[in-house]
Short mmCIF file of C-alpha atoms and ligand atoms in Angstrom, two decimals:
data_model
loop_
_atom_site.label_atom_id
_atom_site.label_comp_id
_atom_site.label_asym_id
_atom_site.label_seq_id
_atom_site.Cartn_x
_atom_site.Cartn_y
_atom_site.Cartn_z
CA MET A 1 0.00 0.00 0.00
CA ALA A 2 1.80 3.10 -1.23
CA GLU A 3 -0.80 5.73 -0.49
CA PRO A 4 -1.29 7.38 2.87
CA THR A 5 -4.87 6.30 3.02
CA ASN A 6 -6.91 7.06 6.07
CA PRO A 7 -8.22 10.62 6.04
CA ARG A 8 -9.61 10.56 9.58
CA PRO A 9 -8.56 13.54 11.73
CA ARG A 10 -6.01 12.63 14.39
CA ILE A 11 -6.92 15.31 16.92
CA LEU A 12 -10.46 15.42 18.28
CA TYR A 13 -12.22 18.08 20.36
CA SER A 14 -10.97 21.47 21.50
CA ALA A 15 -7.59 22.07 23.12
CA ALA A 16 -9.53 23.55 26.07
CA GLY A 17 -10.26 20.06 27.42
CA PRO A 18 -13.02 17.42 27.71
CA GLU A 19 -16.64 18.44 27.15
CA PRO A 20 -19.80 17.09 28.84
CA PRO A 21 -20.82 14.29 29.28
CA PHE A 22 -17.10 13.57 29.67
CA PRO A 23 -15.22 12.65 31.75
CA LEU A 24 -16.99 9.35 32.36
CA ARG A 25 -15.63 6.92 34.94
CA MET A 26 -15.56 3.15 34.98
CA GLU A 27 -13.73 0.69 37.19
CA GLY A 28 -13.41 -3.03 37.71
CA THR A 29 -11.11 -6.00 37.68
CA VAL A 30 -9.51 -7.14 34.43
CA ILE A 31 -11.25 -10.31 33.23
CA SER A 32 -10.66 -12.75 30.39
CA GLY A 33 -12.20 -11.69 27.10
CA PHE A 34 -13.27 -13.70 24.12
CA GLY A 35 -9.82 -15.21 23.62
CA ARG A 36 -9.76 -14.28 19.95
CA GLY A 37 -6.08 -13.57 19.88
CA SER A 38 -6.16 -9.78 20.00
CA LYS A 39 -2.70 -10.04 21.51
CA GLU A 40 -1.39 -11.84 18.45
CA LEU A 41 -2.72 -8.97 16.34
CA GLY A 42 -0.67 -6.55 18.43
CA ILE A 43 -3.74 -5.06 20.08
CA PRO A 44 -4.32 -6.87 23.38
CA THR A 45 -7.43 -5.58 25.14
CA ALA A 46 -7.98 -5.69 28.88
CA ASN A 47 -11.65 -6.53 29.33
CA LEU A 48 -13.80 -5.16 32.15
CA PRO A 49 -17.20 -6.51 33.19
CA VAL A 50 -20.08 -4.45 31.78
CA ASP A 51 -22.12 -3.93 34.90
CA ALA A 52 -24.83 -1.27 34.88
CA ALA A 53 -25.08 -1.44 38.68
CA ALA A 54 -21.45 -0.36 39.08
CA THR A 55 -21.44 1.90 35.99
CA PRO A 56 -24.91 3.45 35.60
CA TRP A 57 -24.10 5.53 32.52
CA ILE A 58 -23.08 2.49 30.48
CA ALA A 59 -26.61 1.24 29.85
CA ASP A 60 -27.33 4.32 27.74
CA ALA A 61 -23.86 4.86 26.34
CA ARG A 62 -23.46 4.90 22.57
CA SER A 63 -21.59 1.84 21.36
CA GLY A 64 -18.27 2.67 19.78
CA VAL A 65 -14.66 3.64 20.32
CA TYR A 66 -13.60 5.97 23.13
CA PHE A 67 -10.29 7.32 24.41
CA GLY A 68 -8.94 8.45 27.74
CA TRP A 69 -6.72 7.29 30.58
CA ALA A 70 -6.53 3.97 32.38
CA SER A 71 -4.96 3.37 35.75
CA LEU A 72 -3.74 -0.01 36.93
CA ALA A 73 -2.75 -1.23 40.35
CA LEU A 74 -0.24 -3.87 39.27
CA PRO A 75 0.90 -6.44 41.80
CA ARG A 76 4.41 -5.86 43.12
CA THR A 77 5.61 -8.95 41.33
CA HIS A 78 4.61 -7.55 37.91
CA PRO A 79 7.60 -6.41 35.82
CA ASP A 80 5.97 -3.01 35.18
CA ALA A 81 4.87 -2.35 38.76
CA SER A 82 5.72 1.00 40.26
CA SER A 83 8.90 0.97 42.32
CA SER A 84 8.70 4.53 43.65
CA SER A 85 6.27 3.85 46.50
CA SER A 86 8.14 0.92 47.99
CA PRO A 87 11.77 0.00 48.45
CA PRO A 88 13.10 -2.97 46.51
CA SER A 89 12.54 -6.01 48.67
CA SER A 90 14.58 -8.75 47.07
CA THR A 91 17.94 -7.00 47.37
CA THR A 92 17.77 -5.80 50.99
CA THR A 93 17.30 -8.99 52.92
CA THR A 94 20.81 -9.32 54.28
CA THR A 95 20.33 -8.21 57.88
CA THR A 96 16.60 -7.91 58.42
CA THR A 97 14.01 -10.59 58.47
CA ASN A 98 10.58 -9.16 57.88
CA ASN A 99 10.77 -6.37 60.41
CA ASN A 100 8.76 -3.24 60.00
CA THR A 101 10.45 -1.06 62.61
CA ASP A 102 11.51 1.44 59.97
CA ASN A 103 7.94 1.87 58.78
CA PRO A 104 5.77 3.43 61.50
CA SER A 105 2.63 3.30 59.38
CA SER A 106 2.77 -0.46 59.16
CA SER A 107 1.78 -2.28 62.32
CA SER A 108 1.98 -5.78 60.93
CA SER A 109 3.84 -7.67 58.25
CA THR A 110 1.24 -6.89 55.61
CA THR A 111 2.56 -4.85 52.69
CA PRO A 112 0.61 -1.80 51.56
CA PRO A 113 -1.62 -2.26 48.51
CA PRO A 114 -0.01 -1.49 45.15
CA SER A 115 -0.45 2.06 43.89
CA PHE A 116 -2.16 3.05 40.68
CA GLN A 117 -0.17 4.15 37.63
CA ILE A 118 -1.77 6.01 34.70
CA TYR A 119 -1.55 5.09 31.01
CA PRO A 120 -3.15 6.46 27.81
CA MET A 121 -5.80 4.16 26.37
CA VAL A 122 -8.28 3.59 23.57
CA MET A 123 -11.29 1.36 24.11
CA SER A 124 -14.31 -0.24 22.57
CA ILE A 125 -17.73 -0.49 24.17
CA GLY A 126 -20.20 -2.53 22.16
CA TYR A 127 -21.13 -5.67 20.31
CA ASN A 128 -18.14 -5.91 17.95
CA PRO A 129 -20.23 -6.23 14.74
CA PHE A 130 -17.28 -7.88 12.99
CA TYR A 131 -17.76 -10.79 15.42
CA LYS A 132 -21.51 -10.34 15.96
CA ASN A 133 -21.38 -10.65 19.74
CA SER A 134 -24.69 -10.96 21.56
CA VAL A 135 -23.46 -9.30 24.75
CA ARG A 136 -21.89 -5.92 25.11
CA SER A 137 -18.23 -5.85 26.03
CA ALA A 138 -15.86 -3.15 27.26
CA GLU A 139 -12.23 -3.67 26.26
CA VAL A 140 -9.27 -1.37 26.73
CA HIS A 141 -6.09 -1.26 24.70
CA ILE A 142 -3.41 0.51 26.70
CA LEU A 143 -0.97 2.43 24.52
CA GLN A 144 2.09 0.87 26.03
CA ALA A 145 3.81 -2.50 25.90
CA PHE A 146 3.79 -4.60 29.09
CA GLY A 147 6.27 -7.23 30.23
CA ALA A 148 3.52 -9.56 31.42
CA ASP A 149 -0.27 -9.94 31.50
CA PHE A 150 -2.26 -8.31 34.28
CA TYR A 151 -5.47 -10.32 34.57
CA ASP A 152 -7.27 -9.69 37.90
CA ALA A 153 -5.63 -6.28 38.37
CA PRO A 154 -7.88 -3.41 39.48
CA MET A 155 -8.34 -0.95 36.60
CA ARG A 156 -9.95 2.49 36.52
CA LEU A 157 -10.89 4.44 33.41
CA LEU A 158 -11.32 8.15 32.89
CA ILE A 159 -13.02 8.30 29.49
CA LEU A 160 -12.59 11.69 27.84
CA GLY A 161 -14.04 11.46 24.36
CA PHE A 162 -15.83 9.50 21.63
CA VAL A 163 -13.89 8.54 18.51
CA ARG A 164 -16.30 6.70 16.20
CA ASP A 165 -19.15 4.23 15.93
CA GLU A 166 -18.23 0.55 15.84
CA LYS A 167 -18.30 -0.99 12.39
CA ASP A 168 -18.37 -4.26 10.52
CA TYR A 169 -15.44 -4.95 8.19
CA SER A 170 -14.80 -7.07 5.11
CA GLY A 171 -11.74 -8.58 6.77
CA LEU A 172 -9.59 -8.60 9.85
CA ASP A 173 -6.90 -6.45 8.19
CA ALA A 174 -9.36 -3.57 7.73
CA LEU A 175 -10.45 -3.81 11.39
CA VAL A 176 -6.87 -3.80 12.62
CA GLU A 177 -5.98 -0.87 10.36
CA ASP A 178 -8.86 1.17 11.77
CA ILE A 179 -7.81 0.31 15.35
CA ARG A 180 -4.29 1.51 14.54
CA VAL A 181 -5.78 4.86 13.51
CA ASP A 182 -7.86 4.91 16.72
CA CYS A 183 -4.62 4.50 18.69
CA ASP A 184 -3.06 7.42 16.82
CA VAL A 185 -6.15 9.57 17.44
CA ALA A 186 -6.08 8.76 21.15
CA ARG A 187 -2.38 9.41 21.52
CA GLN A 188 -2.48 12.75 19.75
CA SER A 189 -5.70 13.95 21.33
CA LEU A 190 -4.48 13.08 24.83
CA ALA A 191 -1.07 14.71 24.38
CA ARG A 192 -2.47 18.21 24.93
CA GLU A 193 -2.02 19.95 28.25
CA ALA A 194 -5.70 20.18 29.21
CA TRP A 195 -6.13 16.48 28.39
CA THR A 196 -3.17 15.15 30.41
CA PRO A 197 -3.35 14.41 34.16
CA ALA A 198 -1.25 16.54 36.45
CA GLU A 199 0.34 13.53 38.15
CA GLY A 200 0.93 9.81 37.83
CA VAL A 201 1.34 9.33 34.07
CA VAL A 202 3.79 6.53 33.35
CA GLY A 203 6.75 7.75 31.36
CA GLY A 204 6.28 11.34 32.47
CA GLY A 205 4.16 14.02 30.90
CA SER A 206 1.99 16.21 33.02
CA GLY A 207 -0.81 18.59 32.27
CA THR A 208 -3.71 20.31 33.96
CA LEU A 209 -6.38 17.59 33.85
CA ASP A 210 -7.74 16.45 37.21
CA GLY A 211 -6.85 12.76 37.20
CA SER A 212 -6.87 12.35 40.98
CA TRP A 213 -9.68 9.77 40.95
CA LEU A 214 -7.48 7.47 38.88
CA VAL A 215 -4.77 7.19 41.51
CA ARG A 216 -6.44 7.53 44.87
P1 ADP B 301 -8.60 -11.67 26.26
O1 ADP B 301 -9.44 -12.25 25.18
O2 ADP B 301 -8.49 -12.55 27.48
O3 ADP B 301 -9.00 -10.27 26.65
P2 ADP B 301 -6.36 -10.46 24.81
O4 ADP B 301 -5.64 -11.12 23.67
O5 ADP B 301 -7.28 -9.31 24.50
O6 ADP B 301 -7.11 -11.60 25.63
O7 ADP B 301 -5.24 -10.00 25.84
C1 ADP B 301 -5.64 -9.21 26.92
C2 ADP B 301 -4.68 -9.24 28.08
O8 ADP B 301 -3.36 -8.86 27.66
C3 ADP B 301 -5.08 -8.22 29.12
O9 ADP B 301 -6.05 -8.71 30.02
C4 ADP B 301 -3.75 -7.93 29.80
O10 ADP B 301 -3.56 -8.83 30.87
C5 ADP B 301 -2.71 -8.19 28.71
N1 ADP B 301 -2.11 -6.98 28.13
C6 ADP B 301 -0.77 -6.86 27.85
N2 ADP B 301 -0.50 -5.68 27.29
C7 ADP B 301 -1.67 -5.00 27.19
C8 ADP B 301 -2.03 -3.70 26.68
N3 ADP B 301 -1.10 -2.86 26.17
N4 ADP B 301 -3.34 -3.32 26.75
C9 ADP B 301 -4.26 -4.15 27.26
N5 ADP B 301 -4.00 -5.39 27.74
C10 ADP B 301 -2.71 -5.83 27.72
N1 RBF B 302 -14.78 -4.63 16.78
C1 RBF B 302 -15.66 -4.47 15.76
O1 RBF B 302 -16.34 -5.42 15.38
N2 RBF B 302 -15.84 -3.26 15.14
C2 RBF B 302 -15.13 -2.17 15.49
O2 RBF B 302 -15.31 -1.09 14.90
C3 RBF B 302 -14.17 -2.30 16.56
N3 RBF B 302 -13.40 -1.25 16.95
C4 RBF B 302 -12.50 -1.41 17.95
C5 RBF B 302 -11.71 -0.32 18.32
C6 RBF B 302 -10.77 -0.45 19.34
C7 RBF B 302 -9.94 0.74 19.71
C8 RBF B 302 -10.60 -1.69 19.99
C9 RBF B 302 -9.59 -1.85 21.08
C10 RBF B 302 -11.39 -2.77 19.63
C11 RBF B 302 -12.35 -2.65 18.61
N4 RBF B 302 -13.14 -3.72 18.21
C12 RBF B 302 -14.03 -3.57 17.19
C13 RBF B 302 -13.08 -4.97 18.95
C14 RBF B 302 -12.22 -6.01 18.26
O3 RBF B 302 -13.03 -6.73 17.37
C15 RBF B 302 -11.68 -6.93 19.35
O4 RBF B 302 -10.73 -6.26 20.14
C16 RBF B 302 -11.15 -8.19 18.75
O5 RBF B 302 -10.90 -9.10 19.77
C17 RBF B 302 -9.89 -7.97 17.91
O6 RBF B 302 -9.46 -9.23 17.45
MG1 MG B 303 -9.36 -8.64 25.34
#
């Protein structure tokens, strides 16, 4: 394919920041999806349960592609887990055996829960017409490579905008090509100051968006 083909705009909405009804929030634990090999296509998607009791707005939400920020509380053993909030444990075991005397906030041997880290994301909410699903799914592609899976991790989403309606395609290549463009749209739209959280974004970058709910 020699032509630059896809004429879709890469930056959506005003530089001034998200517009109502956004931001929308969603949270849950990462579950197994349909097992269709999204990972092999280079677009793994972390699935969340679609639960109108926990996420009231979702029942009326337009099906389609959205973008925003995801936060993950990765277990300490995960290769991409944050190291800033806790000292390395495996290399400092020479003289101490599980004592917490240097940590006044910890009264037992339990370690504090992992902290949330923020990543840019693009997601689909809908029936995936290419696969003709009968139940609605919510799946999030985080715009970063991970060293390991993170099933069962707590995930929060701050959804900031709508990209497009979901579509059917004549083949998998066309679907994947459109998702690649969605990723580009998300990345470029989120890169602006008013669209970037003030704190907690993995790999740096900070803006003026209130992303405090993602990390608390
Ligand atoms: P499933 O059908 O179980 O959702 P996928 O092929 O969509 O399988 O892979 C999803 C899993 O891949 C996620 O649950 C997560 O553990 C892992 N994963 C690794 N990298 C990413 C990423 N960048 N975005 C989303 N999930 C990722
Ligand atoms: N599935 C569809 O059937 N139609 C779509 O338009 C569509 N768009 C998607 C956009 C994004 C950003 C993502 C992450 C997924 C999308 N999907 C869509 C879901 C896709 O079919 C699913 O992730 C498959 O598992 C990919 O193999
Ligand atoms: Mg998935």
